Coordinates of C-alpha atoms and ligand atoms in Angstrom, one line a residue:
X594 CA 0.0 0.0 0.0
X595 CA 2.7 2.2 0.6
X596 CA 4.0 2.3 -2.5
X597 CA 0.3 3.3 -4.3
X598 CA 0.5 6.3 -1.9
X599 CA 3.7 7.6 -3.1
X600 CA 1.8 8.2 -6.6
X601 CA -0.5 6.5 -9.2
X602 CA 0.6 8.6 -12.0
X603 CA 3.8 6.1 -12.4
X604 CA 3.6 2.6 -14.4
X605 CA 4.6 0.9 -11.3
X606 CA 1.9 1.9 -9.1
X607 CA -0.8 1.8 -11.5
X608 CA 0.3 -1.7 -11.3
X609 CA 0.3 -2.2 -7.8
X610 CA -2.7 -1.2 -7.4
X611 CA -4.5 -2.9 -10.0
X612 CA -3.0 -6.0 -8.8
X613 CA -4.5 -4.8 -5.3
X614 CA -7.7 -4.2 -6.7
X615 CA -7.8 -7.7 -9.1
X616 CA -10.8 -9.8 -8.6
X617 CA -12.6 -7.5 -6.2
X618 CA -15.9 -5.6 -6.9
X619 CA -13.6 -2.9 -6.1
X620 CA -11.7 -4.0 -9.5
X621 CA -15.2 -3.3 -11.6
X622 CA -15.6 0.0 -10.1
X623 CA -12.1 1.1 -10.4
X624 CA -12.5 0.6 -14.3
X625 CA -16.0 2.2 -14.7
X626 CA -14.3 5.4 -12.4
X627 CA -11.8 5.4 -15.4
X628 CA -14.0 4.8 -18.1
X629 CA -16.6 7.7 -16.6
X630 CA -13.4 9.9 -16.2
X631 CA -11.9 9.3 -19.8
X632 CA -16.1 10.4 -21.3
X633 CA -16.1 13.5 -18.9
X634 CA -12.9 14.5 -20.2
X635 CA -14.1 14.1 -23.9
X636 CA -17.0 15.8 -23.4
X637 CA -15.1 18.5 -21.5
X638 CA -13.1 19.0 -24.5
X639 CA -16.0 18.8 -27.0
X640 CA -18.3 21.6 -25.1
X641 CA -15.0 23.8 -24.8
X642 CA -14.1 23.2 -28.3
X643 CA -10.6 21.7 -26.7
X644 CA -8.3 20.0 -28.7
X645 CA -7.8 16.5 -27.4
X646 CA -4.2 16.7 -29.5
X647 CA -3.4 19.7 -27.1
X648 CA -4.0 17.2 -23.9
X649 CA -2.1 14.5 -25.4
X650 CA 0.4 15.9 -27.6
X651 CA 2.1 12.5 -28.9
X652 CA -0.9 12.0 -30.7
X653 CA 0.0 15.2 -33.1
X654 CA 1.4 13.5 -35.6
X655 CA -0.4 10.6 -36.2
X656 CA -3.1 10.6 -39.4
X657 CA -5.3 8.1 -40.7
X658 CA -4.5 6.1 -43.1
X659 CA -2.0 5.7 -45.9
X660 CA -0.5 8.7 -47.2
X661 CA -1.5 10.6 -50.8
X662 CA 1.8 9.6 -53.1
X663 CA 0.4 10.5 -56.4
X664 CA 0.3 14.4 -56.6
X665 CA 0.4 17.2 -59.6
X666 CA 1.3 20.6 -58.1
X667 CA 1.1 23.7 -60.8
X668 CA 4.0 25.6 -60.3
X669 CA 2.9 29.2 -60.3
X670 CA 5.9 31.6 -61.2
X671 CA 6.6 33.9 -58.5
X672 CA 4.3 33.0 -55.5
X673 CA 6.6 30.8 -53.2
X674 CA 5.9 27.9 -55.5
X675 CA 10.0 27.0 -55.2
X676 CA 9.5 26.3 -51.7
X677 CA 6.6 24.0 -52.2
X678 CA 8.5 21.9 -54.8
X679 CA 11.3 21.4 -52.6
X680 CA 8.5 20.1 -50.4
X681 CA 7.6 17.5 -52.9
X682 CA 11.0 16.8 -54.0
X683 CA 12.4 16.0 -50.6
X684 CA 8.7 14.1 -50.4
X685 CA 9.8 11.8 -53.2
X686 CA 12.8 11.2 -52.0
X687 CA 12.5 10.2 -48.6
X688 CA 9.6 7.7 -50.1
X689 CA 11.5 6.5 -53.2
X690 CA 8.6 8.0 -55.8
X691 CA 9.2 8.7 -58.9
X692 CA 9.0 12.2 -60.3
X693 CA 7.8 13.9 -63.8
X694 CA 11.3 15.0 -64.4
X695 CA 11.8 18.0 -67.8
X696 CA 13.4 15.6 -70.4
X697 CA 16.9 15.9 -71.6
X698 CA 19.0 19.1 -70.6
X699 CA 16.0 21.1 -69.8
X700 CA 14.8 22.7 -66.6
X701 CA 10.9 23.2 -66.9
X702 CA 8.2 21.4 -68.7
X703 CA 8.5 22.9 -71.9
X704 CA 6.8 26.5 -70.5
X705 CA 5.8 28.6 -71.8
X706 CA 4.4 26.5 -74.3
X707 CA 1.4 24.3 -73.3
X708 CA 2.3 21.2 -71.3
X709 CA 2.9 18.2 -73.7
X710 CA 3.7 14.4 -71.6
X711 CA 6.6 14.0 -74.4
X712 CA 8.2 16.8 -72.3
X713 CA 8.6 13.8 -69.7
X714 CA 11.6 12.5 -68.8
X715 CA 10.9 8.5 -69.4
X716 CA 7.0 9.5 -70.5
X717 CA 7.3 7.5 -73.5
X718 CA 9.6 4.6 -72.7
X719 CA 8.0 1.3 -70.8
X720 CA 5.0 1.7 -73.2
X721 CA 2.4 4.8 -73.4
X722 CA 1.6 3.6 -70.0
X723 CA 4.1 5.1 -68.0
X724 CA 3.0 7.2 -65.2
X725 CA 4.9 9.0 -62.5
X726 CA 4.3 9.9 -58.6
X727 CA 4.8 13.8 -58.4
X728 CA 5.2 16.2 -60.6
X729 CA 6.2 19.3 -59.8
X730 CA 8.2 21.3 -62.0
X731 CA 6.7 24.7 -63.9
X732 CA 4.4 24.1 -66.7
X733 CA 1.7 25.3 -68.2
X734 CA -1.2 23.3 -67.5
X735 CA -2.6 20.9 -70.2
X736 CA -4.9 18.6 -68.6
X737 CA -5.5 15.9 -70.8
X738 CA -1.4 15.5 -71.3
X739 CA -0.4 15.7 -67.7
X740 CA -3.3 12.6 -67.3
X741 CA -0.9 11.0 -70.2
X742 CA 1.6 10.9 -67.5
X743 CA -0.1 10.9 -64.0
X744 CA -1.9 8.6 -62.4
X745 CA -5.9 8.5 -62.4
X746 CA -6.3 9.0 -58.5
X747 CA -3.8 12.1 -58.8
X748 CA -4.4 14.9 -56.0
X749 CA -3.9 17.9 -58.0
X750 CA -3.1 21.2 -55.9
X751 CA -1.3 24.5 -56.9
X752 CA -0.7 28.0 -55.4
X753 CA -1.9 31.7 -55.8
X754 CA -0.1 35.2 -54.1
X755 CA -1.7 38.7 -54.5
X756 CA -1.4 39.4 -58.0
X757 CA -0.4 42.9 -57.0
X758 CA 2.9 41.5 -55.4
X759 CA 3.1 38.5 -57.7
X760 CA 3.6 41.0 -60.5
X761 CA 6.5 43.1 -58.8
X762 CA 8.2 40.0 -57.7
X763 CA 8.1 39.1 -61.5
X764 CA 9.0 42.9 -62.5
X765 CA 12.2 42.3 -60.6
X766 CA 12.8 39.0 -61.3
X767 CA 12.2 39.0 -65.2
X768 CA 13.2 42.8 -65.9
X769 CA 15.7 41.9 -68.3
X770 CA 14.1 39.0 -69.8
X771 CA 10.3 39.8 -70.5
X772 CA 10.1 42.6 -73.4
X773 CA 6.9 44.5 -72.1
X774 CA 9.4 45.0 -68.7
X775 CA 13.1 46.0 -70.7
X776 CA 12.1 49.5 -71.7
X777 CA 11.0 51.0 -68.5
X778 CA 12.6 52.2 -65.2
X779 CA 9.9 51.0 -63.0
X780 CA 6.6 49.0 -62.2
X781 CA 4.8 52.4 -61.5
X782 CA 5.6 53.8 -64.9
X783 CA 4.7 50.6 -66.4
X784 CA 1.4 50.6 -65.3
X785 CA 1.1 54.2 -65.6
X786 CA 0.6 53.3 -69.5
X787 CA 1.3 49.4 -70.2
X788 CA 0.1 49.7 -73.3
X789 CA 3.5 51.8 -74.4
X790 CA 5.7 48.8 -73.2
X791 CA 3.3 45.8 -73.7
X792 CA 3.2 44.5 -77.2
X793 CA 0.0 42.1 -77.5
X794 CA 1.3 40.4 -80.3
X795 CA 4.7 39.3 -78.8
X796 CA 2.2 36.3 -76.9
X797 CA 4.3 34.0 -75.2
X798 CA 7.5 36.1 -74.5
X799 CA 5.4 38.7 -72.6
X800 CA 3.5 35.7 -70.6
X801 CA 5.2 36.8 -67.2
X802 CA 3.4 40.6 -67.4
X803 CA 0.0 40.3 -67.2
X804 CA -2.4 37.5 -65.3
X805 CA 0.8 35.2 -65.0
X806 CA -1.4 33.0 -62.9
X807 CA -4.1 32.9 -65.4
X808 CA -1.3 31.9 -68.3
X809 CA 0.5 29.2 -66.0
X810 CA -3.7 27.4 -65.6
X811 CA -4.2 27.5 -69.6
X812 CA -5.9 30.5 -70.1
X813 CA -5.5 33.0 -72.3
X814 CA -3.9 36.2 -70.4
X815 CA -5.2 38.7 -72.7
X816 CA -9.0 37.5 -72.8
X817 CA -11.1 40.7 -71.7
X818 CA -11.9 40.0 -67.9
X819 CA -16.4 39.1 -68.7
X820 CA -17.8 38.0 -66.2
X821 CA -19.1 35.0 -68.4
X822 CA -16.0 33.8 -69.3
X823 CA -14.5 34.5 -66.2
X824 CA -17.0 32.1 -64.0
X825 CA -16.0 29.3 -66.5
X826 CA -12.7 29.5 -66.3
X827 CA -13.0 29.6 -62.5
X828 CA -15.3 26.2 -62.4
X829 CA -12.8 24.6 -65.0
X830 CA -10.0 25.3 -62.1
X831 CA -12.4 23.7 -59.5
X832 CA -12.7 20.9 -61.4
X833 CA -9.8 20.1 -62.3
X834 CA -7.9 20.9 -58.3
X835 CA -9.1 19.8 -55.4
X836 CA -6.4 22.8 -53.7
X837 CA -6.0 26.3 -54.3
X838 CA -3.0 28.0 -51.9
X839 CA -2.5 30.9 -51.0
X840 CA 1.1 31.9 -50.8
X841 CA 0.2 35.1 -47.6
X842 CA -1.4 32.2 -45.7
X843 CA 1.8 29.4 -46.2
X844 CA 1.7 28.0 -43.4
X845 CA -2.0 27.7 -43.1
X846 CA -2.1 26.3 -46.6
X847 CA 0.8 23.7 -45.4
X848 CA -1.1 22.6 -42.7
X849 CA -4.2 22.3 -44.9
X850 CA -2.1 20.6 -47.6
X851 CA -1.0 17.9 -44.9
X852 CA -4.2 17.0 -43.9
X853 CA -5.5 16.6 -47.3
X854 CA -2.5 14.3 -48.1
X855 CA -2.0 12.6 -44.7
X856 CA 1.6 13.6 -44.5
X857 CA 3.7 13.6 -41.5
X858 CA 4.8 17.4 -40.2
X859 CA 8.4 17.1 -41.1
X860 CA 7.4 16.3 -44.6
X861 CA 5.4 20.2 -44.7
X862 CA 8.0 22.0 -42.7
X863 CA 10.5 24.0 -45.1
X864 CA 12.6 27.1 -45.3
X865 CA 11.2 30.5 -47.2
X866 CA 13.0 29.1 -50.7
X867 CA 13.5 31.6 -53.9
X868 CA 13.5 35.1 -51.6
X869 CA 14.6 38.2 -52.7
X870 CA 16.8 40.1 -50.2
X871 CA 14.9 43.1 -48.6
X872 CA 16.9 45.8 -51.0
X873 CA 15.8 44.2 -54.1
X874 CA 11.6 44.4 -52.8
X875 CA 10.2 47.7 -54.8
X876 CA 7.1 49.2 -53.2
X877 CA 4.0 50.4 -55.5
X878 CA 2.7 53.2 -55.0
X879 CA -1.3 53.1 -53.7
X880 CA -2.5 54.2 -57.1
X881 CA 0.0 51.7 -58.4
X882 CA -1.2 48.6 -56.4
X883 CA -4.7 49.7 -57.9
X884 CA -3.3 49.5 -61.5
X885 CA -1.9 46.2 -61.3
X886 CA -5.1 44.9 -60.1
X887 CA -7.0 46.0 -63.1
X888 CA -4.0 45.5 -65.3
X889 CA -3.9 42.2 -64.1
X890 CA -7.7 41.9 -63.9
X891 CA -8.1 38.0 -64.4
X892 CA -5.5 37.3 -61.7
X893 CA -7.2 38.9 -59.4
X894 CA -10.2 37.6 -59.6
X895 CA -8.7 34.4 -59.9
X896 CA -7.1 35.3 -56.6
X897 CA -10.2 36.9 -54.6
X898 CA -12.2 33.9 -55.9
X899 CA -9.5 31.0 -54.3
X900 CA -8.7 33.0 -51.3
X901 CA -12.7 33.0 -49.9
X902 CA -12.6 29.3 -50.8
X903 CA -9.4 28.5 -49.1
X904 CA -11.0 30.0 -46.0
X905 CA -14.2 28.5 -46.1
X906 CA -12.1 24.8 -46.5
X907 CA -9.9 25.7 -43.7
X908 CA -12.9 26.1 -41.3
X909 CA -14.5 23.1 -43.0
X910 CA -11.1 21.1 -42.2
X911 CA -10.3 22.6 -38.6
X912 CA -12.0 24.8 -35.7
X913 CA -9.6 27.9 -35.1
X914 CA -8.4 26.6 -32.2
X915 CA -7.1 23.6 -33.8
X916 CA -6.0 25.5 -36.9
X917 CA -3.6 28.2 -34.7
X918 CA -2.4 25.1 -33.0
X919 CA -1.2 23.4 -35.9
X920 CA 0.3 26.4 -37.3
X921 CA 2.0 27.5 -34.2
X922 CA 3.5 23.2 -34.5
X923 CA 4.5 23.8 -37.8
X924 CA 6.7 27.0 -36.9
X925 CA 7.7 25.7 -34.0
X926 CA 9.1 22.6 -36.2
X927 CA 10.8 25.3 -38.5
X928 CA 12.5 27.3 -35.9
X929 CA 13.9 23.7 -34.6
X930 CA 14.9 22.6 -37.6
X931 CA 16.3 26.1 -38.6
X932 CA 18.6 25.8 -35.1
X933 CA 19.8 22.1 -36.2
X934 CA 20.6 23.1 -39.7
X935 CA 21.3 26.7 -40.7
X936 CA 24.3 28.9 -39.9
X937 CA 22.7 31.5 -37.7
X938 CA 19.2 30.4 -38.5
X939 CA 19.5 33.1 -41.3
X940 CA 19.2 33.3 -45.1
X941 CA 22.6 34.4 -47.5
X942 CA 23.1 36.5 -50.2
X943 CA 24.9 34.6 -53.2
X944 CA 28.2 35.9 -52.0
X945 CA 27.9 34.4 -48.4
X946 CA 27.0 31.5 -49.5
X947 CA 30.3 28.9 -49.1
X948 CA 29.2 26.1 -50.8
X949 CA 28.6 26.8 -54.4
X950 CA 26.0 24.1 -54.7
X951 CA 23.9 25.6 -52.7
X952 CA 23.7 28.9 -54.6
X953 CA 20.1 29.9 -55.9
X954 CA 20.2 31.2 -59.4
X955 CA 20.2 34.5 -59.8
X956 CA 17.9 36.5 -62.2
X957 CA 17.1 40.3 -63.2
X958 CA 18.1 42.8 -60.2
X959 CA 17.1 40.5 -58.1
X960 CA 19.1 39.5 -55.1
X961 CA 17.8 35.7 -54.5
X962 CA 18.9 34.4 -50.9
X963 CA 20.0 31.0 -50.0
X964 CA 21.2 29.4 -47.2
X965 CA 24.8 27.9 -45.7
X966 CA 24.3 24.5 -43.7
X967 CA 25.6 24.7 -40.3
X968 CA 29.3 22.9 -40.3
X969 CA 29.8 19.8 -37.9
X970 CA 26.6 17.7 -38.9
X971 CA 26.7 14.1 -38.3
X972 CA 25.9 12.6 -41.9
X973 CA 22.2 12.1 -41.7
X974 CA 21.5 15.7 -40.3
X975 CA 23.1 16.8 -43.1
X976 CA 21.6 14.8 -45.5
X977 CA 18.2 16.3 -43.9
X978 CA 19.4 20.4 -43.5
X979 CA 21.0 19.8 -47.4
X980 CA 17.4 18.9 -48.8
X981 CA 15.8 21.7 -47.2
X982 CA 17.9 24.2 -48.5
X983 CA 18.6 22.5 -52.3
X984 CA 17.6 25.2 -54.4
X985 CA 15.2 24.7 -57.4
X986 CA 17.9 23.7 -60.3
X987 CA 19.9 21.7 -58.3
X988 CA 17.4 19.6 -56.6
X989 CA 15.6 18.5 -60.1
X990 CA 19.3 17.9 -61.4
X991 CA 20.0 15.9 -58.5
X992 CA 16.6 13.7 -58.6
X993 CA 17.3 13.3 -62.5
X994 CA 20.5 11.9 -61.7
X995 CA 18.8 9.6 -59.0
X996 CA 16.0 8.6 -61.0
X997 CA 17.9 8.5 -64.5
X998 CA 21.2 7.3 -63.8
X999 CA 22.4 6.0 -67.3
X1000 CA 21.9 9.6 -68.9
X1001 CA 24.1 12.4 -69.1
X1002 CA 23.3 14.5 -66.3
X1003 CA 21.6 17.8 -66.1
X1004 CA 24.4 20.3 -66.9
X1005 CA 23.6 23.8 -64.7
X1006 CA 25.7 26.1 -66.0
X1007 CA 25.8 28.7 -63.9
X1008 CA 26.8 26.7 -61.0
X1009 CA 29.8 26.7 -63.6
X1010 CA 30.7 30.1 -63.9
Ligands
LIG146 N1 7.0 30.3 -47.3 C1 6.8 31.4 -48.0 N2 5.8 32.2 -47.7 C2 5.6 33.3 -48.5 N3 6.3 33.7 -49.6 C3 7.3 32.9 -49.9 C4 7.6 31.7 -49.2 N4 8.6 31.1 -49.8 C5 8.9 31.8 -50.9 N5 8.1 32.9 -50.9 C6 8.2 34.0 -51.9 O1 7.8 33.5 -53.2 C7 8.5 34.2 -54.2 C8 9.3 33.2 -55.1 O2 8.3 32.5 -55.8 P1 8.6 31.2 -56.6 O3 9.5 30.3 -55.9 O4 7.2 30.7 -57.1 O5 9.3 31.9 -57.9 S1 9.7 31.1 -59.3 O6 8.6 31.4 -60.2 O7 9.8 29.7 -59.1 O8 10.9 31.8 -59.7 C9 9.5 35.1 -53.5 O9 8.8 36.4 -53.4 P2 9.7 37.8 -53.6 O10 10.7 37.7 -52.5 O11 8.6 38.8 -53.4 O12 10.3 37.7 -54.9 C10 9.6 34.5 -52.1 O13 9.9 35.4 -51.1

């Protein structure tokens, strides 16, 4: 008896007292106590809209069932879509998947041209049956040719920003490269009068300058912004993805995304990939920001549209409670992981970073950050912290390599330079 009275909370005592208790009436009463106990806190939880994962926090990661492996993520340029692939990629590694890999010496899926499977890596060897696990890399979306290469229960998902930021991020990023952007100082003046830099009839090359978003689904990005046209275009997108993000709300979309796909945290938690430094962010003026919404109409309402859903899904999916608690995990998870793996938990200009392998590519005036991995890692941590911070290029080169071993290997040249 003594030693129940030191505690029941222990193993030991639990046992010694249900060995006390055994084969009395006591013994039946002891378990209905329990079982009323275990209800009342249930129901506790229930009326005060608790989270039982918050009580027993080993139950956090668990989900039910088997996890989503086939998935097609649209790579939208220029709203944190490089961080989600390195998401997938490190997804399909870490479960041996296969990925749609950009065939050849190429680095995208034939963009800006509409998706064709023969851009596929493998796609047409093994038969026209060949299908792949993930597919991430940028494209622009052809349904009935990605189906050529994905499987039929495929969760498709892809991401949306504020078009008004989406297009200064691309302003920076693509200054020198898009003609509609190579003649003029700034954003401002270019929407002061687009029509003076824009040249319709240049089509693809000018893709990245208005209603990117709308280009990478399909659609045409010069179609005048009806509201006919515009609701069918915006049932064609919920049809064909069961996930709109939104690249504001990243974590809540990564916590969204997991649920939907039964992954484990670790496999959602990743560093901001593909940043600009603070110097190279421009600001748009009010009357600016205003432009680029209408000059970008059918991104817009492209984005309006798949933000309100997103929210309404979120409180379909979670209560807020539950929701802030899963995001504050998630962070949590990241500023761990950032501690184990990053040199002063802090992103790198090109210059500072040491290991040229790790060096984003650079584009434009912008300044894109990376990250150095901390030095002294056993071998499997820095296996892990490499992954998370494996930039776009060298990450697809790398799986390619993995996946593809008897070809020549992706040659990234300015890794070279
Ligand atoms: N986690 C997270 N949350 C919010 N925003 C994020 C995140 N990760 C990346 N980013 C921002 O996304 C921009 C880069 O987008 P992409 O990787 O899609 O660009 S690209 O088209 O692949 O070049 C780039 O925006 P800018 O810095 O404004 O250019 C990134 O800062």
């Amino acid at each position: 008896m003594d030693r129940v009275g030191k505690g029941v909370g222990s193993r030991g005592s639990f046992r010694a007292l249900y060995s006390v208790l055994k084969g009395s009436s006591a013994h039946r009463c002891f378990w209905a106590v329990l079982l009323l106990l275990a209800l009342a806190v249930l129901l506790l939880a229930g009326v005060m809209h608790v989270d039982v994962r918050l009580l027993m926090p080993q139950l956090g990661d668990q989900v039910d069932g088997p996890p989503v492996t086939n998935v097609m993520f649209l790579k939208t340029h220029k709203t944190a879509s490089s961080t989600v692939l390195n998401i997938l990629f490190r997804f399909v590694e870490t479960h041996n998947l296969s990925a749609a890999l950009p065939a050849g010496g190429r680095f995208h899926l034939g963009y800006p041209w509409l998706f064709l499977a023969r851009y596929v890596e493998g796609a047409e060897q093994g038969g026209p049956e060949r299908r792949f696990n993930i597919m991430c890399n940028h494209l622009r979306f052809n349904p009935p040719e990605v189906q050529k290469v994905m499987p039929n229960d495929t969760f498709y998902f892809s991401i949306l920003r504020n078009p008004v930021f989406q297009l200064e991020s691309s302003f920076v990023y693509y200054k020198s490269h898009v003609p509609a952007f190579r003649n003029v100082t700034s954003l401002d003046a270019f929407l002061a009068s687009p029509w003076a830099y824009y040249n319709q009839s240049l089509g693809l090359s000018n893709a990245y300058a208005r209603n990117s978003m709308w280009f990478d689904l399909g659609f045409d990005n010069d179609a005048p912004p009806k509201e006919d046209y515009v609701r069918a275009r915006l049932l064609d997108v919920e049809r064909r993805f069961q996930l709109l993000l939104i690249a504001e709300h990243f974590d809540e979309s990564m916590v969204l995304l997991r649920r939907l796909l039964r992954w484990r945290l670790d496999d959602v938690v990743a560093f901001r990939l593909n940043a600009r430094s603070r110097h190279s962010v421009t600001s748009l003026s009010p009357a600016g920001q205003e432009r680029a919404k209408h000059w970008c109409a059918l991104d817009w309402r492209l984005y309006q549209h798949f933000n309100r859903t997103f929210w309404a899904r979120l409180s379909a999916e979670l209560s807020p409670r539950r929701l802030r608690s899963e995001v504050a995990r998630l962070r949590e998870r990241r500023r761990e992981l950032a501690a184990l793996c990053l040199q002063d938990s802090e992103p790198k200009n090109k210059s500072q970073i040491t290991d040229f392998r790790l060096r984003p590519y650079q584009s434009g005036r912008a300044d894109i950050m990376g990250y150095n991995v901390k030095p002294g890692l056993d071998n499997q941590t820095l296996q892990t912290c490499q992954r998370m911070v494996m930039p776009e290029l060298q990450y697809m080169a790398h799986l390619y390599t993995l996946q593809f071993p008897d070809k020549p290997p992706k040659n990234i040249a300015f890794l070279e330079a």
